[in-house]
PDB file of C-alpha atoms in Angstrom:
ATOM      1  CA  SER J   1     -45.318 -40.794  23.315  1.00  0.00           C
ATOM      2  CA  TRP J   2     -47.325 -43.225  25.770  1.00  0.00           C
ATOM      3  CA  ILE J   3     -45.305 -46.339  24.089  1.00  0.00           C
ATOM      4  CA  ALA J   4     -41.919 -44.480  24.141  1.00  0.00           C
ATOM      5  CA  LYS J   5     -41.311 -44.573  28.061  1.00  0.00           C
ATOM      6  CA  PRO J   6     -41.971 -47.991  28.549  1.00  0.00           C
ATOM      7  CA  LEU J   7     -39.833 -49.009  25.430  1.00  0.00           C
ATOM      8  CA  GLU J   8     -36.873 -46.634  26.674  1.00  0.00           C
ATOM      9  CA  TRP J   9     -37.383 -48.245  30.127  1.00  0.00           C
ATOM     10  CA  ALA J  10     -36.901 -51.773  28.642  1.00  0.00           C
ATOM     11  CA  GLY J  11     -34.136 -50.703  26.365  1.00  0.00           C
ATOM     12  CA  GLN J  12     -31.897 -49.638  29.203  1.00  0.00           C
ATOM     13  CA  TRP J  13     -31.847 -53.351  30.668  1.00  0.00           C
ATOM     14  CA  SER J  14     -32.261 -55.230  27.313  1.00  0.00           C
ATOM     15  CA  TYR J  15     -28.222 -56.093  27.475  1.00  0.00           C
ATOM     16  CA  SER J  16     -28.689 -57.474  30.636  1.00  0.00           C
ATOM     17  CA  LEU J  17     -31.550 -59.866  29.095  1.00  0.00           C
ATOM     18  CA  TYR J  18     -28.740 -60.804  26.683  1.00  0.00           C
ATOM     19  CA  LEU J  19     -26.258 -61.491  28.978  1.00  0.00           C
ATOM     20  CA  VAL J  20     -28.221 -63.534  31.529  1.00  0.00           C
ATOM     21  CA  HIS J  21     -31.152 -65.241  29.941  1.00  0.00           C
ATOM     22  CA  MET J  22     -29.045 -68.729  29.401  1.00  0.00           C
ATOM     23  CA  LEU J  23     -28.635 -68.605  33.302  1.00  0.00           C
ATOM     24  CA  GLY J  24     -32.165 -67.791  33.633  1.00  0.00           C
ATOM     25  CA  ILE J  25     -33.337 -70.913  31.520  1.00  0.00           C
ATOM     26  CA  ALA J  26     -31.096 -72.957  33.445  1.00  0.00           C
ATOM     27  CA  LEU J  27     -32.314 -71.608  36.985  1.00  0.00           C
ATOM     28  CA  VAL J  28     -36.005 -72.665  35.396  1.00  0.00           C
ATOM     29  CA  ALA J  29     -34.836 -76.059  34.327  1.00  0.00           C
ATOM     30  CA  SER J  30     -33.177 -76.410  37.998  1.00  0.00           C
ATOM     31  CA  LEU J  31     -36.266 -75.590  39.647  1.00  0.00           C
ATOM     32  CA  GLY J  32     -38.191 -78.546  38.025  1.00  0.00           C
ATOM     33  CA  PHE J  33     -40.457 -76.509  35.709  1.00  0.00           C
ATOM     34  CA  THR J  34     -39.624 -78.441  32.979  1.00  0.00           C
ATOM     35  CA  SER J  35     -42.269 -81.102  33.670  1.00  0.00           C
ATOM     36  CA  LEU J  36     -44.966 -78.552  33.171  1.00  0.00           C
ATOM     37  CA  ARG J  37     -46.921 -78.055  29.905  1.00  0.00           C
ATOM     38  CA  PRO J  38     -45.511 -76.035  27.197  1.00  0.00           C
ATOM     39  CA  PHE J  39     -47.354 -72.808  27.861  1.00  0.00           C
ATOM     40  CA  PRO J  40     -47.625 -72.559  31.658  1.00  0.00           C
ATOM     41  CA  ARG J  41     -43.875 -73.453  31.531  1.00  0.00           C
ATOM     42  CA  TRP J  42     -43.131 -70.805  28.797  1.00  0.00           C
ATOM     43  CA  GLY J  43     -44.827 -68.029  31.093  1.00  0.00           C
ATOM     44  CA  ILE J  44     -42.943 -69.212  34.002  1.00  0.00           C
ATOM     45  CA  GLU J  45     -39.440 -69.025  32.072  1.00  0.00           C
ATOM     46  CA  ILE J  46     -40.321 -65.734  30.807  1.00  0.00           C
ATOM     47  CA  SER J  47     -41.200 -64.223  33.995  1.00  0.00           C
ATOM     48  CA  ILE J  48     -38.158 -65.663  35.728  1.00  0.00           C
ATOM     49  CA  ILE J  49     -35.671 -64.686  32.826  1.00  0.00           C
ATOM     50  CA  LEU J  50     -37.214 -61.102  32.748  1.00  0.00           C
ATOM     51  CA  GLY J  51     -36.905 -60.606  36.451  1.00  0.00           C
ATOM     52  CA  PHE J  52     -33.582 -62.191  36.464  1.00  0.00           C
ATOM     53  CA  ALA J  53     -31.972 -59.978  33.880  1.00  0.00           C
ATOM     54  CA  TYR J  54     -33.741 -56.940  35.362  1.00  0.00           C
ATOM     55  CA  LEU J  55     -32.125 -57.694  38.732  1.00  0.00           C
ATOM     56  CA  PHE J  56     -28.829 -58.316  37.162  1.00  0.00           C
ATOM     57  CA  PHE J  57     -29.275 -54.713  35.547  1.00  0.00           C
ATOM     58  CA  LEU J  58     -29.974 -52.982  39.053  1.00  0.00           C
ATOM     59  CA  LEU J  59     -27.271 -54.810  40.872  1.00  0.00           C
ATOM     60  CA  VAL J  60     -24.489 -54.927  38.177  1.00  0.00           C
ATOM     61  CA  GLU J  61     -24.965 -53.112  34.924  1.00  0.00           C
ATOM     62  CA  LEU J  62     -26.425 -49.885  36.350  1.00  0.00           C
ATOM     63  CA  PRO J  63     -23.669 -49.416  39.177  1.00  0.00           C
ATOM     64  CA  SER J  64     -21.106 -50.143  36.310  1.00  0.00           C
ATOM     65  CA  HIS J  65     -22.604 -47.510  34.371  1.00  0.00           C
ATOM     66  CA  TRP J  66     -22.503 -44.930  37.016  1.00  0.00           C
ATOM     67  CA  LEU J  67     -18.818 -45.734  38.151  1.00  0.00           C
ATOM     68  CA  SER J  68     -17.617 -45.374  34.530  1.00  0.00           C
ATOM     69  CA  ARG J  69     -19.585 -42.198  34.265  1.00  0.00           C
ATOM     70  CA  ARG J  70     -17.712 -40.900  37.301  1.00  0.00           C
ATOM     71  CA  ALA J  71     -14.148 -42.056  36.385  1.00  0.00           C
ATOM     72  CA  ALA J  72     -14.789 -40.514  32.693  1.00  0.00           C
ATOM     73  CA  ALA J  73     -15.514 -37.295  34.792  1.00  0.00           C
ATOM     74  CA  TRP J  74     -12.657 -37.587  36.880  1.00  0.00           C
ATOM     75  CA  VAL J  75     -10.306 -38.114  34.082  1.00  0.00           C
ATOM     76  CA  GLN J  76     -11.842 -35.463  32.077  1.00  0.00           C
ATOM     77  CA  ALA J  77     -11.341 -33.081  35.014  1.00  0.00           C
ATOM     78  CA  ARG J  78      -7.478 -34.116  35.425  1.00  0.00           C
ATOM     79  CA  LEU J  79      -6.918 -33.655  31.884  1.00  0.00           C
ATOM     80  CA  SER J  80      -8.330 -29.930  31.593  1.00  0.00           C
ATOM     81  CA  LYS J  81      -6.138 -29.163  34.475  1.00  0.00           C
ATOM     82  CA  ALA J  82      -3.186 -30.157  32.493  1.00  0.00           C
TER      83      ALA J  82
END
């Protein structure tokens, strides 16, 4: 369905969001956005946190998944020859 694709895409990097959201909040605070009114600050926080999580997914989590699949295939190939 039309909603399943975006939800599946977001679900792929949702664990990265869990891992780095506190770092994103600290980044927002260090950039000085704490002096803004709550609603604009919230929008900026959410945008930075989501962007930071997606970047973490692309740079750390996705390559780790690729490497683990390659390692598993390598081990499986070695075990099947034995």
